[in-house]
Coordinates of C-alpha atoms in Angstrom, one line a residue:
M11 CA 37.8 72.8 -4.8
P12 CA 35.1 70.1 -5.3
A13 CA 31.6 71.4 -5.7
W14 CA 30.3 69.4 -2.8
L15 CA 32.9 70.9 -0.4
L16 CA 32.3 74.4 -1.7
A17 CA 28.5 73.9 -1.1
A18 CA 29.2 72.5 2.4
L19 CA 31.3 75.6 3.2
A20 CA 28.7 78.0 1.9
S21 CA 26.0 76.4 4.1
L22 CA 28.0 76.7 7.3
P23 CA 26.4 80.0 8.5
I24 CA 22.9 78.5 7.9
L25 CA 23.9 75.2 9.7
I26 CA 25.3 77.2 12.6
T27 CA 22.1 79.1 12.9
V28 CA 19.9 76.0 12.8
I29 CA 22.1 73.9 15.1
L30 CA 22.5 76.6 17.7
M31 CA 18.9 77.9 17.7
A32 CA 16.8 74.8 16.9
G33 CA 19.2 72.2 18.2
L34 CA 20.8 73.8 21.3
M35 CA 18.0 76.3 21.9
W36 CA 20.4 79.3 21.9
P37 CA 18.7 82.7 21.8
A38 CA 19.2 84.6 18.6
K39 CA 21.2 87.4 20.2
K40 CA 23.9 84.8 21.0
A41 CA 23.6 82.5 17.9
M42 CA 23.5 85.2 15.2
P43 CA 26.8 86.9 16.0
L44 CA 28.5 83.5 15.5
A45 CA 26.7 82.9 12.3
W46 CA 27.8 86.3 11.1
L47 CA 31.4 85.6 12.1
A48 CA 31.3 82.3 10.1
A49 CA 29.9 84.2 7.0
T50 CA 32.6 86.8 7.4
A51 CA 35.4 84.2 7.6
L52 CA 34.1 82.4 4.5
A53 CA 33.7 85.6 2.6
A54 CA 37.3 86.7 3.4
L55 CA 39.2 83.4 3.2
V56 CA 37.3 81.3 0.6
W57 CA 35.3 83.7 -1.6
R58 CA 38.1 86.4 -1.1
M59 CA 35.7 89.3 -0.9
E60 CA 37.3 92.7 -0.4
A61 CA 37.3 93.8 3.2
A62 CA 35.4 97.0 2.2
R63 CA 32.6 94.9 0.6
I64 CA 32.3 92.7 3.7
V65 CA 32.0 95.8 5.9
A66 CA 29.6 97.5 3.5
A67 CA 27.4 94.3 3.3
S68 CA 27.3 94.1 7.1
L69 CA 26.3 97.7 7.4
E70 CA 23.7 97.2 4.7
G71 CA 22.3 94.5 6.9
V72 CA 22.3 96.7 10.0
L73 CA 20.4 99.4 8.2
M74 CA 17.9 96.9 6.7
A75 CA 17.4 95.5 10.2
G76 CA 16.5 99.0 11.3
N77 CA 13.6 98.9 8.8
I78 CA 12.3 95.7 10.4
L79 CA 12.7 97.2 13.9
I80 CA 10.6 100.2 12.9
I81 CA 7.7 97.9 11.9
V82 CA 8.1 96.0 15.2
F83 CA 8.3 99.2 17.2
G84 CA 5.0 100.5 15.7
A85 CA 3.2 97.2 16.3
V86 CA 4.5 97.0 19.9
L87 CA 3.7 100.6 20.6
L88 CA 0.1 100.1 19.3
Q89 CA -0.3 97.0 21.5
N90 CA 1.0 98.8 24.7
T91 CA -1.2 101.8 24.0
L92 CA -4.3 99.6 23.6
T93 CA -3.4 97.7 26.8
K94 CA -2.9 100.8 28.9
G95 CA -6.0 102.4 27.3
G96 CA -8.1 99.4 28.4
A97 CA -9.0 98.4 24.8
M98 CA -7.5 94.9 25.1
A99 CA -9.7 94.1 28.1
V100 CA -12.8 95.0 26.0
I101 CA -11.5 93.1 23.0
T102 CA -11.0 90.0 25.2
R103 CA -14.5 90.2 26.5
S104 CA -15.9 90.8 23.0
F105 CA -14.4 87.5 21.9
Q106 CA -16.2 85.6 24.6
G107 CA -19.4 86.4 22.7
I108 CA -18.0 84.7 19.6
S109 CA -16.2 81.8 21.1
R110 CA -14.3 81.0 24.2
D111 CA -12.5 78.1 22.5
R112 CA -8.8 78.9 21.9
R113 CA -8.7 76.8 18.7
V114 CA -11.5 78.9 17.2
Q115 CA -9.8 82.1 18.3
A116 CA -6.6 81.0 16.7
V117 CA -8.3 80.4 13.3
I118 CA -10.1 83.8 13.4
I119 CA -7.2 85.9 14.5
G120 CA -4.1 83.9 13.6
W121 CA -5.4 82.7 10.2
M122 CA -8.0 85.1 8.9
F123 CA -6.9 88.4 10.4
S124 CA -3.2 88.0 9.8
S125 CA -3.9 86.8 6.2
F126 CA -5.8 90.0 5.6
I127 CA -2.9 92.1 7.0
E128 CA -0.4 90.1 5.0
G129 CA -2.4 90.7 1.8
A130 CA -2.5 94.4 2.4
A131 CA 0.9 95.1 3.9
G132 CA 3.2 92.1 4.1
F133 CA 6.8 92.4 5.2
G134 CA 6.4 90.8 8.6
T135 CA 3.4 92.9 9.6
P136 CA 0.9 90.1 10.3
A137 CA 2.8 88.3 13.1
A138 CA 3.6 91.7 14.6
L139 CA -0.1 92.5 14.9
A140 CA -1.7 89.0 15.4
A141 CA 0.7 87.7 18.0
P142 CA 0.2 90.4 20.6
L143 CA -3.6 90.4 19.9
L144 CA -3.6 86.7 20.8
V145 CA -1.7 87.3 23.9
G146 CA -4.2 90.0 24.9
L147 CA -6.9 87.3 24.5
G148 CA -5.1 85.1 27.0
F149 CA -2.8 83.0 24.8
P150 CA 0.6 82.1 26.3
P151 CA 3.1 84.4 24.6
L152 CA 5.1 81.5 23.2
A153 CA 1.9 79.9 21.8
A154 CA 0.8 83.2 20.3
A155 CA 4.2 83.6 18.5
V156 CA 4.2 80.0 17.2
V157 CA 0.6 80.2 15.9
A158 CA 1.0 83.6 14.3
L159 CA 4.2 82.5 12.5
I160 CA 2.7 79.2 11.2
F161 CA -0.3 81.1 9.8
N162 CA 1.9 83.7 8.2
S163 CA 2.6 81.5 5.2
T164 CA -0.2 80.6 2.7
S165 CA -1.1 84.3 2.3
V166 CA 2.5 85.4 1.9
T167 CA 2.8 84.3 -1.8
F168 CA 0.5 87.2 -2.6
G169 CA 1.5 89.5 0.3
A170 CA 1.6 93.3 0.0
V171 CA -0.9 93.2 -3.0
G172 CA 1.0 90.6 -4.9
T173 CA 4.6 92.0 -4.5
P174 CA 6.4 88.6 -4.2
V175 CA 5.0 87.7 -7.7
L176 CA 4.6 91.0 -9.4
F177 CA 8.0 92.3 -8.3
G178 CA 10.0 89.3 -7.0
V179 CA 9.3 86.9 -9.8
R180 CA 9.4 89.6 -12.5
T181 CA 12.8 90.7 -11.4
A182 CA 14.1 87.1 -11.2
V183 CA 13.0 86.0 -14.7
S184 CA 13.5 89.3 -16.5
G185 CA 16.2 88.6 -19.1
V186 CA 15.7 84.8 -19.2
L187 CA 12.0 84.7 -20.2
P188 CA 11.7 84.4 -24.0
A189 CA 10.3 87.4 -25.9
S190 CA 7.6 85.2 -27.2
V191 CA 6.1 84.8 -23.7
P192 CA 4.5 88.0 -22.4
M193 CA 5.7 88.8 -18.9
Q194 CA 2.2 89.7 -17.5
Q195 CA 0.9 86.4 -18.9
Y196 CA 3.7 84.4 -17.3
L197 CA 3.3 86.1 -13.9
F198 CA -0.4 85.5 -14.0
Q199 CA 0.2 81.8 -14.6
V200 CA 2.8 81.6 -11.8
G201 CA 0.2 83.1 -9.5
V202 CA -2.6 80.7 -10.6
W203 CA -0.4 77.6 -10.1
S204 CA 0.9 78.9 -6.7
A205 CA -2.7 79.5 -5.5
A206 CA -3.7 76.0 -6.8
I207 CA -0.9 74.4 -4.7
H208 CA -1.9 76.4 -1.7
L209 CA -5.5 75.4 -2.2
V210 CA -4.6 71.8 -1.9
L211 CA -2.3 72.1 1.1
G212 CA -3.1 75.4 2.8
S213 CA -6.7 74.3 3.4
F214 CA -5.4 71.9 6.1
L215 CA -2.9 74.4 7.7
P216 CA -5.4 75.6 10.3
L217 CA -5.9 72.0 11.4
L218 CA -2.2 71.4 11.6
A219 CA -1.7 74.6 13.6
V220 CA -4.5 73.8 16.2
C221 CA -3.1 70.3 16.6
L222 CA 0.3 71.7 17.4
L223 CA -1.3 74.3 19.7
T224 CA -3.0 71.6 21.8
R225 CA 0.0 69.3 21.7
F226 CA 2.5 71.8 23.0
F227 CA 0.3 74.2 25.0
G228 CA -2.8 72.3 26.1
P229 CA -3.3 71.0 29.6
N230 CA -3.2 67.4 28.3
R231 CA -0.4 67.9 25.7
S232 CA -2.5 66.0 23.1
F233 CA -3.0 66.1 19.4
R234 CA -6.4 64.6 19.9
E235 CA -7.9 67.9 21.2
G236 CA -6.7 69.6 18.0
L237 CA -8.2 66.9 15.9
A238 CA -11.5 67.4 17.7
A239 CA -11.6 70.8 16.0
A240 CA -11.0 69.4 12.6
P241 CA -14.4 70.3 11.1
F242 CA -14.1 74.0 12.1
A243 CA -10.4 74.2 11.2
I244 CA -11.0 72.7 7.7
L245 CA -13.9 75.0 7.2
G246 CA -11.6 77.9 8.1
G247 CA -9.0 76.6 5.7
L248 CA -11.4 76.3 2.8
A249 CA -13.1 79.6 3.6
F250 CA -9.9 81.4 2.8
T251 CA -8.2 79.2 0.2
V252 CA -11.2 78.8 -2.2
P253 CA -11.8 82.5 -2.8
Y254 CA -8.0 83.0 -2.7
F255 CA -7.6 80.6 -5.6
L256 CA -10.6 82.0 -7.5
V257 CA -9.3 85.5 -7.3
A258 CA -5.9 84.5 -8.5
L259 CA -7.5 82.5 -11.4
L260 CA -9.9 85.3 -12.4
F261 CA -8.1 88.6 -11.6
G262 CA -4.4 87.9 -11.0
P263 CA -1.9 88.1 -8.2
E264 CA -2.8 91.4 -6.5
L265 CA -5.7 90.6 -4.3
P266 CA -6.0 86.8 -3.5
S267 CA -5.0 87.2 0.1
V268 CA -7.0 90.3 0.8
V269 CA -10.3 89.1 -0.7
G270 CA -9.8 85.6 0.5
A271 CA -9.4 86.8 4.1
V272 CA -12.4 89.2 4.0
I273 CA -14.7 86.4 2.7
G274 CA -13.2 83.9 5.0
M275 CA -13.5 86.1 8.1
F276 CA -17.2 86.6 7.4
I277 CA -17.7 82.8 7.1
V278 CA -15.8 81.7 10.1
V279 CA -17.1 84.4 12.5
T280 CA -20.6 83.7 11.4
A281 CA -20.0 79.9 11.9
A282 CA -18.5 80.5 15.3
R283 CA -21.3 82.7 16.5
K284 CA -23.9 80.1 15.5
G285 CA -21.8 77.2 16.8
F286 CA -21.6 75.6 13.4
L287 CA -18.9 72.9 13.4
V288 CA -17.5 74.4 16.6
P289 CA -16.1 71.6 18.9
K290 CA -18.5 70.5 21.7
N291 CA -15.8 70.6 24.4
N292 CA -14.2 74.0 25.0
F293 CA -10.4 74.1 24.9
D294 CA -8.4 76.5 27.0
F295 CA -4.8 76.8 28.3
P296 CA -3.7 76.1 31.8
A297 CA -4.1 79.2 34.0
A298 CA -1.0 81.3 34.5
G299 CA 0.7 80.2 37.8
E300 CA -0.8 76.7 37.7
A301 CA 1.5 73.6 37.3
G302 CA 0.6 73.3 33.6
W303 CA 1.8 76.8 32.7
Q304 CA 5.5 76.4 31.8
Q305 CA 7.9 79.2 32.5
E306 CA 9.3 79.2 29.0
W307 CA 5.8 80.2 27.7
G308 CA 6.4 83.7 29.0
Q309 CA 4.3 85.8 31.4
A310 CA 0.6 86.1 31.0
P311 CA -0.7 89.7 30.6
E312 CA -1.9 91.2 33.9
P313 CA -5.7 91.7 34.0
D314 CA -6.7 95.2 33.0
D315 CA -10.2 96.3 33.8
T316 CA -9.6 100.0 32.9
G317 CA -11.5 99.5 29.6
G318 CA -14.9 99.4 31.2
R319 CA -15.7 102.8 29.8
L320 CA -14.9 101.8 26.2
S321 CA -17.4 100.4 23.8
V322 CA -16.6 97.4 21.7
F323 CA -16.5 99.6 18.7
A324 CA -14.0 102.0 20.3
A325 CA -11.8 99.1 21.4
W326 CA -11.7 97.6 17.9
F327 CA -11.5 101.0 16.1
P328 CA -7.7 101.2 16.0
Y329 CA -7.5 97.8 14.2
A330 CA -10.2 98.8 11.8
L331 CA -8.5 102.1 11.1
I332 CA -5.2 100.2 10.5
A333 CA -6.9 97.9 8.0
L334 CA -8.5 100.8 6.2
L335 CA -5.3 102.7 6.0
L336 CA -3.3 99.7 4.8
V337 CA -5.8 99.1 2.0
M338 CA -6.0 102.7 1.0
T339 CA -2.2 103.2 0.9
R340 CA -1.4 99.8 -0.7
L341 CA -4.0 99.4 -3.5
P342 CA -3.0 101.4 -6.6
A343 CA -6.7 102.3 -7.2
F344 CA -6.6 104.9 -4.5
G345 CA -3.6 106.7 -5.9
I346 CA -2.0 107.3 -2.5
Q347 CA 0.8 104.8 -2.8
P348 CA 3.0 106.8 -5.2
I349 CA 2.8 109.9 -3.0
L350 CA 3.9 108.0 0.1
R351 CA 6.7 106.2 -1.8
S352 CA 8.0 109.4 -3.3
V353 CA 9.8 110.2 0.0
V354 CA 12.9 107.9 0.0
L355 CA 16.0 107.9 2.1
R356 CA 18.7 106.2 0.0
W357 CA 22.3 105.3 0.2
D358 CA 23.6 103.7 -3.0
N359 CA 26.9 101.9 -3.4
I360 CA 27.8 102.0 0.3
F361 CA 31.5 102.6 0.8
G362 CA 31.8 102.6 -3.0
Q363 CA 30.7 99.0 -3.4
D364 CA 28.6 98.4 -6.4
G365 CA 25.2 96.9 -5.7
V366 CA 25.4 97.4 -1.9
R367 CA 22.6 99.8 -1.2
Y368 CA 20.0 100.8 1.3
S369 CA 16.7 102.6 1.0
F370 CA 13.9 103.5 3.4
E371 CA 10.5 104.9 2.6
P372 CA 9.4 106.4 5.9
L373 CA 5.9 107.3 4.9
Y374 CA 5.3 103.8 3.4
S375 CA 6.7 101.8 6.3
P376 CA 3.8 100.1 8.1
G377 CA 5.6 100.7 11.4
I378 CA 5.1 104.4 11.0
M379 CA 2.1 104.5 8.7
P380 CA -0.2 103.2 10.0
F381 CA 1.0 101.5 13.3
A382 CA 2.7 104.4 15.1
L383 CA 0.3 107.0 13.7
V384 CA -2.7 105.0 14.9
A385 CA -1.0 104.5 18.3
V386 CA -0.5 108.3 18.6
L387 CA -4.1 109.0 17.6
T388 CA -5.4 106.4 20.0
A389 CA -4.1 108.1 23.2
P390 CA -6.3 111.1 22.9
L391 CA -9.2 109.1 21.5
Y392 CA -9.2 107.0 24.7
R393 CA -8.4 110.1 26.9
M394 CA -5.4 108.4 28.3
K395 CA -3.4 110.2 30.9
R396 CA 0.0 111.5 30.0
E397 CA 1.7 109.1 32.4
S398 CA 0.0 106.1 30.7
T399 CA 1.0 107.3 27.3
L400 CA 4.6 107.8 28.3
F401 CA 4.6 104.4 30.0
A402 CA 3.6 102.7 26.7
W403 CA 6.4 104.5 24.9
R404 CA 9.1 103.6 27.5
T405 CA 7.9 100.0 27.7
T406 CA 8.1 99.7 23.9
V407 CA 11.7 101.0 23.7
K408 CA 12.8 98.6 26.5
Q409 CA 11.2 95.6 24.7
L410 CA 13.0 96.3 21.5
V411 CA 16.6 97.0 22.6
P412 CA 17.4 93.2 23.0
A413 CA 15.9 92.4 19.6
A414 CA 18.1 94.9 17.8
V415 CA 21.3 92.9 18.5
A416 CA 19.9 89.7 17.1
L417 CA 18.5 91.4 14.0
F418 CA 21.6 93.4 13.3
F419 CA 23.8 90.3 13.1
A420 CA 21.1 88.2 11.4
V421 CA 20.5 90.6 8.5
G422 CA 24.2 91.4 8.3
M423 CA 24.9 87.7 7.8
V424 CA 22.3 87.5 5.1
R425 CA 23.7 90.4 3.2
I426 CA 27.2 88.9 3.2
L427 CA 25.8 85.7 1.6
V428 CA 23.9 87.8 -1.0
Q429 CA 26.8 90.2 -1.8
S430 CA 29.3 87.4 -2.1
A431 CA 28.5 87.2 -5.8
Q432 CA 31.3 89.8 -6.3
N433 CA 34.6 88.2 -5.2
Q434 CA 38.2 87.7 -6.3
A435 CA 37.9 83.9 -6.2
G436 CA 35.7 83.9 -9.3
L437 CA 32.9 82.0 -7.5
D438 CA 29.2 82.3 -7.7
S439 CA 27.5 83.7 -4.5
M440 CA 27.3 81.4 -1.6
L441 CA 23.5 81.0 -2.1
L442 CA 23.9 79.9 -5.8
V443 CA 26.8 77.6 -5.0
M444 CA 24.5 75.7 -2.5
S445 CA 21.5 75.6 -4.9
R446 CA 23.5 74.6 -8.0
Y447 CA 25.1 71.7 -6.3
A448 CA 21.6 70.6 -5.1
S449 CA 20.2 70.8 -8.6
Q450 CA 23.1 68.7 -10.0
A451 CA 22.6 66.1 -7.2
V452 CA 18.8 65.9 -7.6
G453 CA 18.3 65.9 -11.3
N454 CA 14.7 65.2 -12.5
S455 CA 13.4 65.1 -9.0
W456 CA 13.9 68.8 -8.8
P457 CA 10.2 69.7 -8.5
F458 CA 10.3 68.1 -5.1
V459 CA 13.3 70.1 -4.0
A460 CA 12.1 73.4 -5.5
P461 CA 9.9 74.5 -2.6
F462 CA 12.7 73.8 -0.1
V463 CA 14.9 76.2 -2.1
G464 CA 12.2 78.8 -1.6
V465 CA 12.1 78.0 2.1
L466 CA 15.9 78.4 2.3
G467 CA 15.6 81.8 0.6
S468 CA 13.0 83.1 3.1
F469 CA 14.8 81.5 6.1
I470 CA 17.8 83.5 5.1
A471 CA 16.3 86.7 3.9
G472 CA 13.1 86.9 5.9
S473 CA 11.1 87.8 2.7
N474 CA 9.3 85.8 0.1
T475 CA 9.9 88.7 -2.4
V476 CA 13.7 88.5 -1.7
S477 CA 13.7 84.7 -1.9
N478 CA 12.0 84.9 -5.3
I479 CA 14.5 87.5 -6.5
M480 CA 17.5 85.4 -5.3
F481 CA 16.3 82.0 -6.5
G482 CA 13.5 82.6 -9.1
G483 CA 15.9 82.9 -12.0
F484 CA 17.9 80.0 -10.8
Q485 CA 14.7 77.8 -10.5
Y486 CA 13.7 78.9 -14.0
T487 CA 17.0 77.9 -15.6
V488 CA 17.2 74.6 -13.8
A489 CA 13.7 73.7 -15.1
E490 CA 14.7 74.8 -18.5
A491 CA 17.9 72.6 -18.4
L492 CA 15.9 69.6 -17.2
G493 CA 13.2 70.1 -19.8
S494 CA 10.4 70.5 -17.2
S495 CA 7.8 73.2 -16.6
R496 CA 9.4 76.6 -15.9
T497 CA 6.0 78.0 -14.7
L498 CA 5.3 75.2 -12.2
T499 CA 8.9 75.3 -10.9
V500 CA 8.8 79.0 -10.3
A501 CA 5.4 78.6 -8.7
L502 CA 6.9 76.0 -6.3
Q503 CA 9.6 78.6 -5.5
A504 CA 6.9 81.1 -4.7
V505 CA 5.1 78.6 -2.5
G506 CA 8.3 77.6 -0.7
G507 CA 9.2 81.3 -0.1
A508 CA 5.9 81.7 1.6
I509 CA 6.4 78.7 3.8
G510 CA 9.8 79.8 4.9
N511 CA 8.2 82.8 6.8
M512 CA 7.3 80.3 9.5
I513 CA 10.9 79.8 10.6
C514 CA 12.9 82.7 9.2
V515 CA 15.1 84.3 11.9
H516 CA 13.9 87.8 11.2
N517 CA 10.2 87.0 11.7
V518 CA 10.9 84.8 14.7
V519 CA 12.9 87.5 16.5
A520 CA 10.3 90.1 15.7
A521 CA 7.4 87.9 16.9
C522 CA 9.3 87.2 20.2
A523 CA 9.9 90.9 20.6
V524 CA 6.3 91.9 20.3
V525 CA 5.1 89.4 22.9
G526 CA 8.0 89.8 25.2
I527 CA 9.8 86.4 25.0
L528 CA 13.1 87.3 23.5
G529 CA 15.5 84.4 23.9
R530 CA 12.9 81.7 23.0
E531 CA 13.6 81.9 19.3
G532 CA 15.2 78.5 19.2
K533 CA 12.1 76.9 20.7
I534 CA 9.8 78.5 18.1
I535 CA 12.0 77.4 15.2
R536 CA 12.1 73.8 16.6
I537 CA 8.3 73.7 16.8
N538 CA 7.6 75.4 13.5
L539 CA 10.1 73.2 11.6
L540 CA 7.5 70.5 11.6
P541 CA 4.7 72.3 9.8
A542 CA 7.2 74.1 7.5
L543 CA 8.9 70.8 6.4
A544 CA 5.5 69.1 6.1
Y545 CA 4.1 71.9 4.0
A546 CA 7.2 72.0 1.8
A547 CA 7.3 68.3 1.3
G548 CA 3.6 68.3 0.4
A549 CA 4.2 71.0 -2.2
G550 CA 7.2 69.1 -3.6
L551 CA 5.2 65.9 -4.0
L552 CA 2.3 67.8 -5.6
G553 CA 4.9 69.5 -7.8
L554 CA 6.2 66.1 -9.1
L555 CA 2.6 65.1 -9.9
L556 CA 1.9 68.3 -11.7
V557 CA 5.1 68.4 -13.7
F558 CA 5.2 64.7 -14.8
R559 CA 1.5 63.6 -14.6
L560 CA -1.2 66.1 -14.2
A561 CA 0.0 69.2 -16.1
P562 CA 3.1 68.1 -18.1
G563 CA 2.3 70.5 -21.0
V564 CA 2.5 73.7 -18.9
F565 CA 5.3 76.1 -20.2

């Protein structure tokens, strides 16, 4: 079979996903079963995978989707508990003292807060926390999900204290990196160049995000209102990316996102309080129920004044406790991480299939520790009545049931694509077939394409770490064959893998679930394709300049 035809067939499940969700606006719960069927048919008829392996890969996906659902469950439970306890009403009022401008709030919560959570925990946690917090502040649920997903990108390259680089890239290049190049040195350089690329491009992401916010959700549907916030948005971008880059350059890949967010949060909150570079005209959304509020945006939260008895400190305390617990349980310096990760539920070689495995670390899952734990502790802290606590739990379960269907089929499809490497047709996996054909067709222009491969990996797998594992070694060998920089090419992969989080089906479904707009996944992907493609194209162009002009001597 010609290589182009094989690559076209391998891409069918992804094309079906994009066409049905972004093109026809199908909800994920309808689109993903069809994408899974397409992957199953290809696996059986073209790749000739054993039936047992297809079933095992699908079950592996279902179990892995369960891990994602637990994170979402904890985040939604926390949000519902805070709402019923009255904390969200107090948080909303507290933000009025910082800024009433929604563009400023988006930068503070969507960009800075979620970047800190990403740096500490990763794995879809930031959008699950930031999106409902934005809804509580008065954002339309659809706008909150869009903004939270767009901002969950730049910080992702170093998410979960550097896991995408320290574990993802290390796994990918192990065995192909020459013995003369120390692994730690190589990973350090990949981190530095990834941060440099994000420094150039990510500094303008807040501006792009607020422009999309005003264009799609403002009363005037105008980019101009977003551009009016350019000074503050760029300040917010630089306040994060400059320390982010400096930490990567001086200390390595573990803490750029955490430290960058802490420094950036201090800068932007101080600037907002003092009115420094804040737009003169306040921007707000149309009021719920008015003509400008579209039905597809979701329902606005009902006003809740039960938090009058809570102080601002008490209202924010659960989030502060979460941040503290995430840092303490994720940073190796505290010594808690190994204890939590020692408890593992594992199923190796599912149904006897080599390499098909599942594992779950219950004490290390952010959905349980700290989200659900803090939610449970919050109820007595706020002296919530038993009926209110039970209502929060029941509401959370009802919200998550529809999301489960979409995630089960989405992750099941992904695992079939990944596990197709073992087949009776003697073919590479569907993912490598697509990528290898692209590398042959592109040639020396590969640095431009490299970020898009990273985006593809994250779009499919829902994880920058997994994207780096799947394609990092491939990117390395392509660069080696072309005689270009292997470090810069893998850095472009790491950048693209972070960008893909804006549109990956897993994250989109999770974000829709936590803000109560399941079924709008296609709309979100359509909106977020613009910043994702623009960011990836910018990284690709910068990659060409670096590889052939600015830094041609980099290994």
